[in-house]
Tab-separated table of C-alpha atoms and ligand atoms in Angstrom:
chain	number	residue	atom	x	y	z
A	18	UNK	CA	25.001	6.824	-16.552
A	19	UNK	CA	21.112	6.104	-17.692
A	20	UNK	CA	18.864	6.418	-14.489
A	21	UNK	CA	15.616	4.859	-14.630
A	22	UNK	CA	13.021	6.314	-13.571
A	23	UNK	CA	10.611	9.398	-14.521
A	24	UNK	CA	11.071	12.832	-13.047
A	25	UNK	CA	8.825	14.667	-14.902
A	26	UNK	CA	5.860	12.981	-12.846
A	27	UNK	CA	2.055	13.242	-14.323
A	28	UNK	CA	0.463	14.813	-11.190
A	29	UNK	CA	-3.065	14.251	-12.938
A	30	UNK	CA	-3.983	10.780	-12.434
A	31	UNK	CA	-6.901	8.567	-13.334
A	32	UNK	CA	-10.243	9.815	-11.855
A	33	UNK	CA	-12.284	8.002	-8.947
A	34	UNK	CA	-14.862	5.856	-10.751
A	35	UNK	CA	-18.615	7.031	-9.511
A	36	UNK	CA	-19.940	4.342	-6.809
A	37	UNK	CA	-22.171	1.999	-8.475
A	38	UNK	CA	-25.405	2.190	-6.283
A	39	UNK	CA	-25.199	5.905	-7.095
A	40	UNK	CA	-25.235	7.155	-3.272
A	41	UNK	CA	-22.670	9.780	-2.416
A	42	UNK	CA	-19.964	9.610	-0.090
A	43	UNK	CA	-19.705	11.921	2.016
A	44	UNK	CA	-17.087	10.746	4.738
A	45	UNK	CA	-13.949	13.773	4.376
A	46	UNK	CA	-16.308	16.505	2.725
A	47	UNK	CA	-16.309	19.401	4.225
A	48	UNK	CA	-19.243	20.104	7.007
A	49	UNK	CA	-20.687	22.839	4.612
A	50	UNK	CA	-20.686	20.505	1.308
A	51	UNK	CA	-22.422	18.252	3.218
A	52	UNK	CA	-24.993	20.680	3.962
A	53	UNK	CA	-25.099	21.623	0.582
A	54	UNK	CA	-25.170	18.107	-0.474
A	55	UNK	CA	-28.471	17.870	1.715
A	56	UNK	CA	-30.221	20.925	0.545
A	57	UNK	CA	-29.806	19.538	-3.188
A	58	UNK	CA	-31.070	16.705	-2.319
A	59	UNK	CA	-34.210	18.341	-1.360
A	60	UNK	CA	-34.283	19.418	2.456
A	61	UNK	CA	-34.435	23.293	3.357
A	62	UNK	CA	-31.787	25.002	4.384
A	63	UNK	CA	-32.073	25.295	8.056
A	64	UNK	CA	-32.969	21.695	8.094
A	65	UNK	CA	-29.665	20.794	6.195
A	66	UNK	CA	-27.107	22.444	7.903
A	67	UNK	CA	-28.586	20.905	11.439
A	68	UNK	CA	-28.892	17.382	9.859
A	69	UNK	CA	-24.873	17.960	8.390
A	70	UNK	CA	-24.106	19.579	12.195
A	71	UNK	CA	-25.424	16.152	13.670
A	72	UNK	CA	-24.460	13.616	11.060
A	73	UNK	CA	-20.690	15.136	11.457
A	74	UNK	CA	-20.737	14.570	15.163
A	75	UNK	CA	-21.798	11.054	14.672
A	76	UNK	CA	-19.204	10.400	11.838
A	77	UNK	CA	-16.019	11.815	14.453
A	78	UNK	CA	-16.570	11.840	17.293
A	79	UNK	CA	-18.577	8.411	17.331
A	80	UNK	CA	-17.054	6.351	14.795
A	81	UNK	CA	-21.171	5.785	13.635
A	82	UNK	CA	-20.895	4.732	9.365
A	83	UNK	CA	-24.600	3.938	9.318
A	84	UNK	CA	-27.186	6.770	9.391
A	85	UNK	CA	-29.954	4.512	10.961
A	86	UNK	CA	-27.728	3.998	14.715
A	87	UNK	CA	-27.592	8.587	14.460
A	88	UNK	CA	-30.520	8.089	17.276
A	89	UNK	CA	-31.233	12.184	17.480
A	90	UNK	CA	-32.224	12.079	13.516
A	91	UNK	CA	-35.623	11.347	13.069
A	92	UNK	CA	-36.314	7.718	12.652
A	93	UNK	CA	-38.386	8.924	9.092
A	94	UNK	CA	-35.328	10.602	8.003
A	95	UNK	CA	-32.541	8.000	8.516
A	96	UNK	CA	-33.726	5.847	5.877
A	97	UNK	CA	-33.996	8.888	3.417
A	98	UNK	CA	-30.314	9.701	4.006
A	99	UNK	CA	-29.221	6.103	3.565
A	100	UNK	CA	-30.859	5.834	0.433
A	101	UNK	CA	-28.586	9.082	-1.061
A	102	UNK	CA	-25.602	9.391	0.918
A	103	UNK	CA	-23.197	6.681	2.294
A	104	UNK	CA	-20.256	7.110	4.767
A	105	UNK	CA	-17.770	4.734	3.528
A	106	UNK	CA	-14.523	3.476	4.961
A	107	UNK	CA	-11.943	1.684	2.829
A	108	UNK	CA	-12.520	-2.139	2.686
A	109	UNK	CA	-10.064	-4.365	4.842
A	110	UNK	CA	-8.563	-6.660	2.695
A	111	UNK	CA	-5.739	-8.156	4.706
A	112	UNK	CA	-5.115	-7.214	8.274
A	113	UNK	CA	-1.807	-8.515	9.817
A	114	UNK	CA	-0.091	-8.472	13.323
A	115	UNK	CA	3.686	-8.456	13.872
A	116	UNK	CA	5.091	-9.896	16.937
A	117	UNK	CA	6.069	-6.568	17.931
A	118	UNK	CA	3.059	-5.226	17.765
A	119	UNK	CA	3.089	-3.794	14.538
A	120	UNK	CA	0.032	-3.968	12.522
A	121	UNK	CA	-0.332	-3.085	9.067
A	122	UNK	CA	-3.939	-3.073	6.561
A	123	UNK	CA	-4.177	-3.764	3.372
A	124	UNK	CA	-7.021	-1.477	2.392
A	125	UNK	CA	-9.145	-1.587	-0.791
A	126	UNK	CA	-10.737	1.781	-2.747
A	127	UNK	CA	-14.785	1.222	-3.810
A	128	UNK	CA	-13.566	1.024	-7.055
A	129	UNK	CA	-11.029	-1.790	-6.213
A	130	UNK	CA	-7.661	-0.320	-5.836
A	131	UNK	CA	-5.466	-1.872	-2.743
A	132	UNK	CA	-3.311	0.462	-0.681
A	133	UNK	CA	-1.855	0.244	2.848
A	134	UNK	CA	-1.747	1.497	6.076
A	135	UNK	CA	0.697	0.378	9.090
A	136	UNK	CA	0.205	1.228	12.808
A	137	UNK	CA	3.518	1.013	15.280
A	138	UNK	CA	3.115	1.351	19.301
A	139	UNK	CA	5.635	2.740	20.827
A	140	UNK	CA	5.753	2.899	24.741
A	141	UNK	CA	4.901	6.561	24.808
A	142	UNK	CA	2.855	7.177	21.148
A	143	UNK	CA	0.847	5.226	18.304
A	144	UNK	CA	1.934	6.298	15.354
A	145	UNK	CA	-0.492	5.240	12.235
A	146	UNK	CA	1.450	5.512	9.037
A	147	UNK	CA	-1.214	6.596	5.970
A	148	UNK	CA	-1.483	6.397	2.257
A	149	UNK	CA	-1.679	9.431	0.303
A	150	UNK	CA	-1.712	7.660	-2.987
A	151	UNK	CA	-2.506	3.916	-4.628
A	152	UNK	CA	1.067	3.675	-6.150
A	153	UNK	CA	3.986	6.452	-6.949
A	154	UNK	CA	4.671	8.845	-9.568
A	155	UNK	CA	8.575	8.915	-8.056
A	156	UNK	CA	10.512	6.150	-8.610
A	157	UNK	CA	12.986	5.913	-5.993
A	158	UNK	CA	14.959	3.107	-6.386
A	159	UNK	CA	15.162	1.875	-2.893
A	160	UNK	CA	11.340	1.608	-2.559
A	161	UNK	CA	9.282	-0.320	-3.706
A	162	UNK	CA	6.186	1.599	-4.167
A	163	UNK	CA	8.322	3.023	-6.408
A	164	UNK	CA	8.151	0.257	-8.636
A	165	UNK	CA	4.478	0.478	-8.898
A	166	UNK	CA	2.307	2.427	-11.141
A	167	UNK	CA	0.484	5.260	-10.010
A	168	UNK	CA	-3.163	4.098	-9.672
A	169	UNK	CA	-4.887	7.177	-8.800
A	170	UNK	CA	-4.740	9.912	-5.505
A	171	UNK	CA	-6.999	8.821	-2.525
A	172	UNK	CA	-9.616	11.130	-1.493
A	173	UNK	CA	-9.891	12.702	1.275
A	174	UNK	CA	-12.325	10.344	2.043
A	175	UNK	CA	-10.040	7.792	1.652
A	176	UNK	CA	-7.177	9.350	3.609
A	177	UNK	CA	-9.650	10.325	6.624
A	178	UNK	CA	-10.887	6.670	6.338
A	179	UNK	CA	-7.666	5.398	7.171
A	180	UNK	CA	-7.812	7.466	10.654
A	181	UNK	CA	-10.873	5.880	11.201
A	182	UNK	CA	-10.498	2.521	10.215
A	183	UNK	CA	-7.737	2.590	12.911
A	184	UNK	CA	-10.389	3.852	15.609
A	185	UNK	CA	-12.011	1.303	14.939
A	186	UNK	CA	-9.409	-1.756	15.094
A	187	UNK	CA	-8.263	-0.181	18.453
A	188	UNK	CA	-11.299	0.563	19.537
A	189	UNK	CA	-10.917	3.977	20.301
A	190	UNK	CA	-14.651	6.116	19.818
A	191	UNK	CA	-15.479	7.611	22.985
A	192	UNK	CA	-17.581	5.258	25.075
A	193	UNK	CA	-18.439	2.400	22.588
A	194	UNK	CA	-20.104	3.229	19.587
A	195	UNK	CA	-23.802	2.679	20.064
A	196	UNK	CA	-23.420	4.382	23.263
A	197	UNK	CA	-26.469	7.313	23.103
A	198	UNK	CA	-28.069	10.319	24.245
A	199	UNK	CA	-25.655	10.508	27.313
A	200	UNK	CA	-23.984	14.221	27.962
A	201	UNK	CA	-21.144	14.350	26.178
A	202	UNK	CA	-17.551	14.534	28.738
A	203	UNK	CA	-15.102	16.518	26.253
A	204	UNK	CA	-12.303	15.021	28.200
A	205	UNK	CA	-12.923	12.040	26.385
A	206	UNK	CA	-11.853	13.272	22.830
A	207	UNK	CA	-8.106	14.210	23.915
A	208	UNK	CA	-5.121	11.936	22.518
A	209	UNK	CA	-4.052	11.413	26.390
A	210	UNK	CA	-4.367	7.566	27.385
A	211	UNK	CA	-5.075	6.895	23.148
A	212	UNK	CA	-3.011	4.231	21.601
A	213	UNK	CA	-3.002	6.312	18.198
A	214	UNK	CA	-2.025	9.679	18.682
A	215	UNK	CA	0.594	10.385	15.807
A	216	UNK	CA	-0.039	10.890	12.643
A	217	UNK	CA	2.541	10.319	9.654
A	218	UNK	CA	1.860	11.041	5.504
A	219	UNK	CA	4.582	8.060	4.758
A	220	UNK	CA	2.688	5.309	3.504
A	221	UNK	CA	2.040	4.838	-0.186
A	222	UNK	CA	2.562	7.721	-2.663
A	223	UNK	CA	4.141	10.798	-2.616
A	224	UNK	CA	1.822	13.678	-0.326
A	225	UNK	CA	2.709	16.711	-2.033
A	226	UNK	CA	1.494	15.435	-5.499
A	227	UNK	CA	-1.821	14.823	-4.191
A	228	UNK	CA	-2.363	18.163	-2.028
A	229	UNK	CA	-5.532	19.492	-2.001
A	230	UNK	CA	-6.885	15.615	-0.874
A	231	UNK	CA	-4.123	15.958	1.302
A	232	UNK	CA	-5.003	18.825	2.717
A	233	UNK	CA	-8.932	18.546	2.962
A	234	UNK	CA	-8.133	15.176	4.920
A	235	UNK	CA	-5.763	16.574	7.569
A	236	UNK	CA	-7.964	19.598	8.032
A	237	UNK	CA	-10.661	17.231	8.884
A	238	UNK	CA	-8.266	15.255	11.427
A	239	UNK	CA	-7.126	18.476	13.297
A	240	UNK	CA	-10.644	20.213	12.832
A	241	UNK	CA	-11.111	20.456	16.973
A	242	UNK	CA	-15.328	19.329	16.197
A	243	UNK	CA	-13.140	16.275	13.366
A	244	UNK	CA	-10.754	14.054	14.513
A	245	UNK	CA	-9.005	16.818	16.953
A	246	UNK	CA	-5.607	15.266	16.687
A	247	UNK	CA	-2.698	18.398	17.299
A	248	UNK	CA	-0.723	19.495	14.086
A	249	UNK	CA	1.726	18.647	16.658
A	250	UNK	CA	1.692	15.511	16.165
A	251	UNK	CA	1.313	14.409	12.434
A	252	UNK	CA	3.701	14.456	10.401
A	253	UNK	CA	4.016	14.973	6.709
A	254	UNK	CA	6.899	13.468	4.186
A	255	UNK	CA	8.145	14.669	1.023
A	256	UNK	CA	10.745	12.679	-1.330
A	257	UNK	CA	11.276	17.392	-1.957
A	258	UNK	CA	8.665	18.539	-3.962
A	259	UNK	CA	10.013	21.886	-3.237
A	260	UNK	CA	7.080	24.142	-5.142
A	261	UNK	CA	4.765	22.874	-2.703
A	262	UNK	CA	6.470	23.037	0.811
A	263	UNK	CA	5.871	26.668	1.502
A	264	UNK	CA	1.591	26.062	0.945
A	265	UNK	CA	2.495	23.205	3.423
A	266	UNK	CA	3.737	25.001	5.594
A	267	UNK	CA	1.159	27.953	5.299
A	268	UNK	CA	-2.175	25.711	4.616
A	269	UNK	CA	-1.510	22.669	6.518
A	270	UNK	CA	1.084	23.736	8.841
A	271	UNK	CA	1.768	19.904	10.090
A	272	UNK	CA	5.202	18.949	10.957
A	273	UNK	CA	7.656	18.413	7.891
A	274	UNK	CA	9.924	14.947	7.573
A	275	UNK	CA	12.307	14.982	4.045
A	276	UNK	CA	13.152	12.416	2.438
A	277	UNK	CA	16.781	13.762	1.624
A	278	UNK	CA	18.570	10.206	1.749
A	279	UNK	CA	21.917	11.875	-0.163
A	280	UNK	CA	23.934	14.514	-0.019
A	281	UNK	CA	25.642	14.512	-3.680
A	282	UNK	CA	23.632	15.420	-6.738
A	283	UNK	CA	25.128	12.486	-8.177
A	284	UNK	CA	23.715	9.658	-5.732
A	285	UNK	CA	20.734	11.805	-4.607
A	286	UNK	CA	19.920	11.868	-9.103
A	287	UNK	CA	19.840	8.275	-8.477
A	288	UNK	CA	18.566	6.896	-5.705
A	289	UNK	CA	15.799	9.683	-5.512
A	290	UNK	CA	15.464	10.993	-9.659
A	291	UNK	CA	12.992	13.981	-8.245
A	292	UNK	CA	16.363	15.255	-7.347
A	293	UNK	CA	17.095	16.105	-11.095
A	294	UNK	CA	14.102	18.141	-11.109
A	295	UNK	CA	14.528	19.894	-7.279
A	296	UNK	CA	18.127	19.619	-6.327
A	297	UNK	CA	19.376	19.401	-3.061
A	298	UNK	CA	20.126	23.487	-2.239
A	299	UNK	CA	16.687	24.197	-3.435
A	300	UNK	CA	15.267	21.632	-1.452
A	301	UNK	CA	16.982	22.719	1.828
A	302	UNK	CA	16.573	26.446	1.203
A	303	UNK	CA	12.731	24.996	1.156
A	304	UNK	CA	13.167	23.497	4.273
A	305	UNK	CA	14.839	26.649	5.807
A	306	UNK	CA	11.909	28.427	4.749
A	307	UNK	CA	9.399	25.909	6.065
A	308	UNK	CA	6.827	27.844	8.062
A	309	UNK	CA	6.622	27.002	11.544
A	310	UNK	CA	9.535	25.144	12.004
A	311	UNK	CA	12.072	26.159	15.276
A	312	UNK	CA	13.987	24.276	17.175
A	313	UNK	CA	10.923	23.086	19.197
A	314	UNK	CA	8.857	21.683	15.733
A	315	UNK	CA	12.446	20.716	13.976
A	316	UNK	CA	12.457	18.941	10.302
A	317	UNK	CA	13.120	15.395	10.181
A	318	UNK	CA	15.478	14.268	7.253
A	319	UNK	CA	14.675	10.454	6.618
A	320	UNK	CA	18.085	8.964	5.280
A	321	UNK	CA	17.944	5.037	4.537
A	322	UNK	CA	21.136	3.816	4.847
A	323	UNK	CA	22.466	1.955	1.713
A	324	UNK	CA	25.528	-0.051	1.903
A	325	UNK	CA	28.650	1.494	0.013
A	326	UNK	CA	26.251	4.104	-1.505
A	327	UNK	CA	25.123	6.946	0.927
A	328	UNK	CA	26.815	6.005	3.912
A	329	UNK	CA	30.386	6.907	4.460
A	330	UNK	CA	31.831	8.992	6.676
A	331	UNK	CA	31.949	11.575	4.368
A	332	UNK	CA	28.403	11.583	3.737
A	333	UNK	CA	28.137	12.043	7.256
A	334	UNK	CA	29.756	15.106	7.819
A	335	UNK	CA	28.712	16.487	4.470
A	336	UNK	CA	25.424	16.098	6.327
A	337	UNK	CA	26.125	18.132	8.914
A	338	UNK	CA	27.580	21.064	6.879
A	339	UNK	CA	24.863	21.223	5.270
A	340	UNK	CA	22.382	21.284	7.956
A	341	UNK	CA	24.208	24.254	9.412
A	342	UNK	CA	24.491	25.679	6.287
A	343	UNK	CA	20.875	26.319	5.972
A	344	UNK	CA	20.730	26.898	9.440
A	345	UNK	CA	18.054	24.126	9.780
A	346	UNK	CA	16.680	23.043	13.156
A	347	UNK	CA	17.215	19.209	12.297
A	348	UNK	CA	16.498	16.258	13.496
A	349	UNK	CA	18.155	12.974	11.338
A	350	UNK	CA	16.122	9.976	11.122
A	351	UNK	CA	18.460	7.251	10.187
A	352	UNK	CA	16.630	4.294	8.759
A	353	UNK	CA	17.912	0.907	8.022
A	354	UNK	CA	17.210	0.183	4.438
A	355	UNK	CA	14.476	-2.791	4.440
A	356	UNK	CA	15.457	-5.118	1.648
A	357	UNK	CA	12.594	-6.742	-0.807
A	358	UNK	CA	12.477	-9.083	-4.113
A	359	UNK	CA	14.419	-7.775	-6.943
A	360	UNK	CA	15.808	-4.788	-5.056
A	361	UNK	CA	19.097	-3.246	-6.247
A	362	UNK	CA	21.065	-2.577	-2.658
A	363	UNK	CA	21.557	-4.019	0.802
A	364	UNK	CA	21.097	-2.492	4.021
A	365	UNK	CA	24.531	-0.930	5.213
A	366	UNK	CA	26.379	-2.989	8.429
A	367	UNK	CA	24.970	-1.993	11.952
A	368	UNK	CA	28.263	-0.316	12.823
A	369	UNK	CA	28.367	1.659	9.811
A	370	UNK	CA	25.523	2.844	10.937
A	371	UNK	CA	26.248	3.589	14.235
A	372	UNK	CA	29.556	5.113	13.123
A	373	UNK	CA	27.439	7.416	10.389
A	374	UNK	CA	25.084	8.195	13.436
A	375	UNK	CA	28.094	9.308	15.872
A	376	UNK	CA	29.215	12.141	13.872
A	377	UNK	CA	26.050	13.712	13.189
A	378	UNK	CA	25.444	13.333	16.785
A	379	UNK	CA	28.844	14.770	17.845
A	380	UNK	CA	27.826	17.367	15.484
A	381	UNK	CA	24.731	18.341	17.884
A	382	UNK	CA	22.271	17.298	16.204
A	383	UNK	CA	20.336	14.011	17.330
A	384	UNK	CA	20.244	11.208	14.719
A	385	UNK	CA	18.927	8.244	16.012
A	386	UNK	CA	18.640	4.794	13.950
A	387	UNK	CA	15.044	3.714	13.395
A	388	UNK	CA	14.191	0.115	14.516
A	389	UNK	CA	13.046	-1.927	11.808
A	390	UNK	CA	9.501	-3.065	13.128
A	391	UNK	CA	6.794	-5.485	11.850
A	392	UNK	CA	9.667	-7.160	9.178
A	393	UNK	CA	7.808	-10.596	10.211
A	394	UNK	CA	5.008	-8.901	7.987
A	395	UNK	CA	6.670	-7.550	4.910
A	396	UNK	CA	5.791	-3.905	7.125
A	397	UNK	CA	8.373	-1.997	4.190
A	398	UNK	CA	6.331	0.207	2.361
A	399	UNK	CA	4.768	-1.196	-0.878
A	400	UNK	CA	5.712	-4.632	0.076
A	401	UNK	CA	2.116	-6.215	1.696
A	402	UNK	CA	0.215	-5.479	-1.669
A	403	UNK	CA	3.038	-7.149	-3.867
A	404	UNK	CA	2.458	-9.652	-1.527
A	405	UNK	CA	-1.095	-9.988	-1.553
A	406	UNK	CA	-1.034	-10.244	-5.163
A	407	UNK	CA	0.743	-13.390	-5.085
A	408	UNK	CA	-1.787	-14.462	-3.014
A	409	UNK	CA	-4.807	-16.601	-3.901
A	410	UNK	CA	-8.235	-14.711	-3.639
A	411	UNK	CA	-9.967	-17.917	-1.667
A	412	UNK	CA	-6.963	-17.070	1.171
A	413	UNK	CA	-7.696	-13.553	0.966
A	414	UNK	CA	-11.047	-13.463	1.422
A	415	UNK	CA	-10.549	-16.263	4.683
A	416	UNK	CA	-7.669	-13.438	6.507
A	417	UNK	CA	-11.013	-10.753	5.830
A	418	UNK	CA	-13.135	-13.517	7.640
A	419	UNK	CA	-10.888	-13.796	9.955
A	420	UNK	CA	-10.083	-10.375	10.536
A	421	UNK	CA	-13.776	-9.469	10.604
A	422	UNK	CA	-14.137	-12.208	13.417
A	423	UNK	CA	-11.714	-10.809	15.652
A	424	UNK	CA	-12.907	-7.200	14.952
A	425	UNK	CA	-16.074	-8.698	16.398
B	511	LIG	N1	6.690	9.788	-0.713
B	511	LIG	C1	7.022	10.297	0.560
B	511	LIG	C2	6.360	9.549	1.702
B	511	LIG	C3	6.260	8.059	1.564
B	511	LIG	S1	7.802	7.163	1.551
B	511	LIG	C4	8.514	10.324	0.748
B	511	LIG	O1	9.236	9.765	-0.084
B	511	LIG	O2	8.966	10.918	1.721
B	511	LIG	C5	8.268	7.380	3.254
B	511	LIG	C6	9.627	6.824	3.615
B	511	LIG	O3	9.644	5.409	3.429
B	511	LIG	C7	10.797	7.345	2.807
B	511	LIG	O4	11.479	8.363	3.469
B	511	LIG	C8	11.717	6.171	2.775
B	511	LIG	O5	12.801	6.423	3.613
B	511	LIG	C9	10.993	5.034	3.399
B	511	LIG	N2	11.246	3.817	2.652
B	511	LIG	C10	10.736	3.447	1.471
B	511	LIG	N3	11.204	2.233	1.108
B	511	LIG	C11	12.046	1.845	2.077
B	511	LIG	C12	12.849	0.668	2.276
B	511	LIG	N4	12.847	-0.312	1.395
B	511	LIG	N5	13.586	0.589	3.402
B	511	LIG	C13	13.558	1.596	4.309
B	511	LIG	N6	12.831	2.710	4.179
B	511	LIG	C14	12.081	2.839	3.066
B	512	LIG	FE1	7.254	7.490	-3.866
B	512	LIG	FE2	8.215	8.132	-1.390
B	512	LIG	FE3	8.585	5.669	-2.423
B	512	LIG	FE4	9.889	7.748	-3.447
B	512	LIG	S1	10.114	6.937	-1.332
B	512	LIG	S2	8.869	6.126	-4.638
B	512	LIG	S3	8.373	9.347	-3.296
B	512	LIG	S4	6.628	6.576	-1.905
């Protein structure tokens, strides 16, 4: 059978097109670039790594984007730094709110590439689902990002911004974010009493083609003086690049969720083609080699459940012998597959799913079915941008009104 689809992905993607008023952004560069970035641009050294020490702080801990409200910078040189440096988040195109209290961004690069980002509450976590790419490489043929080009990695800029663009629509910098000069409470930065305090890589694009972004970002959201969220709690998925899981492991050392979806080479080749390129025994020897997993920090396989294609009972316990093949400490994420335009299966019957669900579990290992959330807003991945695009620009830019409004 001809599979569509590319598996020999181009990992090099188009360049980020220079901002056009020439300022530099420095939101997701490392605390010593930006010092660097400072000393270039004329100040002495001392002088640069305190002004990078303070403008960091202001940037994470306080949510601050404009250099004139950094109040212990001297009024003389906050205009000076505005003029040569910007800290940028990603525009909000479209912002949405599900009944259930899902809430999902469309989000636009400077140079005008959309992407998105979803937030789901839970009632004991916030889990903000981020972009690691504007389109796919992979085209798995139950996704629709997959049906999309790849545009180009996001930054680590980019990826950061997403963390903080969240902060902001929740409202979660420590004590308002004009609020100055006070001593600092540390007890203010922890994730307790936070609506967002999980992390997941499983929006748009495929992480572990876009690593050393990746990576910079994350390090930046765990940095204890960044973001400080635990490596605990994000969570990174692969569709199995399986040359990069071990410097995942090793340099990132977040949590690891696999897209594995299959257990045959011949449905895995064609619902996910990267599996023509990594096949499944490499992939899982990857996973049982994954640094820092145990039984407490187990792997999450993601398995959308297609009707008639992955989901038999079979499959099931093929699952299972696998798992304990490997000896994996596994968890099974069974997700309902979310249907959109054009796409070429249907979600499998709820007690197919539960009976697929029961003999994993019997098996000892927990495999609970995801709850489809936000579907009132096209939440599946890929689907808000198709969506938007349909849209007429006048609309769009009355939801950013709109949106702006209510942000206040
Ligand atoms: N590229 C990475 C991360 C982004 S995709 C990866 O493939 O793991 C994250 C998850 O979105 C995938 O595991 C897939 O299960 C899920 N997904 C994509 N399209 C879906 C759909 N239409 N219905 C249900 N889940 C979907
Ligand atoms: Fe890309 Fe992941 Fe979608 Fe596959 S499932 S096309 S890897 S985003």
């Amino acid at each position: 059978m001809d599979i569509p689809g590319h598996i020999d992905p181009v990992p090099v993607p188009r360049p980020v097109t220079p901002r056009a008023d020439g300022r530099t952004d420095i939101l997701g560069l490392p605390k010593a670039q930006i010092a660097d970035l400072f000393r270039e641009a004329g100040l002495d050294a001392k002088q640069a790594k305190l002004r990078a020490k303070q403008v960091w702080h202001w940037i994470y801990h306080r949510g601050v984007s404009a250099f004139e409200d950094m109040t212990d910078i001297a009024k003389t040189m906050r205009p000076w730094l505005a003029e040569r440096f910007v800290i940028a988040r990603p525009e909000v195109v479209e912002a949405q709110h599900s009944s259930d209290g899902t809430r999902k961004w469309l989000l636009r690069t400077a140079d005008n590439h959309d992407f998105e980002m979803v937030f789901i509450p839970d009632a004991d976590r916030g889990t903000l689902c981020v972009s690691s790419q504007v389109g796919c490489t992979l085209n798995c043929r139950f996704c629709h990002t997959g049906t999309m080009r790849l545009v180009r990695n996001l930054t680590p800029g980019e990826i950061v911004g997403q963390v903080m663009l969240a902060r902001d629509a929740l409202g979660e910098w420590p004590k308002g974010r004009m609020d100055v000069g006070e001593v600092e409470d540390e007890s203010e930065y922890r994730a307790d009493g936070r609506l967002l305090t999980n992390i997941v890589m499983m929006g748009m694009g495929e992480p572990l083609y876009n690593f050393d972004n990746v990576r910079d970002a994350l390090k930046i959201v765990m940095d204890a003086e960044g973001l400080a969220l635990s490596r605990r709690r994000i969570t990174l998925s692969t569709s199995g690049v399986v040359p990069m899981m071990d410097r995942c492991g090793r340099e990132i050392g977040v949590n690891l969720a696999v897209s594995l979806h299959a257990v045959n080479k011949e449905t895995r080749d064609e619902i996910v083609p990267l599996n023509r390129k990594y096949g499944i025994e490499d992939l899982l020897q990857a996973c049982a080699d994954y640094h820092g997993a145990s039984n407490a920090r187990r792997i999450t396989f993601e398995y959308v459940m297609l009707k008639d294609k992955n989901d038999s009972d079979e499959d099931a316990r093929e699952l299972v012998r696998l798992i304990r093949k490997y000896d994996l400490p596994a968890k099974v994420n069974l997700i309902p597959f979310n249907p959109w335009d054009g796409s070429a299966y249907e979600c499998s019957d709820p007690a197919r799913i539960r009976a697929f669900s029961n003999i994993v579990f019997e098996a000892g290992i927990s495999a609970p079915v995801r709850t489809p959330r936000g579907r009132d807003i096209d939440a599946a991945c890929g689907q808000l941008k198709t969506a938007a695009e349909r849209k007429s620009r006048a609309e769009l830019d009355r939801l950013a009104e709109e949106k702006q409004a209510a942000l206040g």
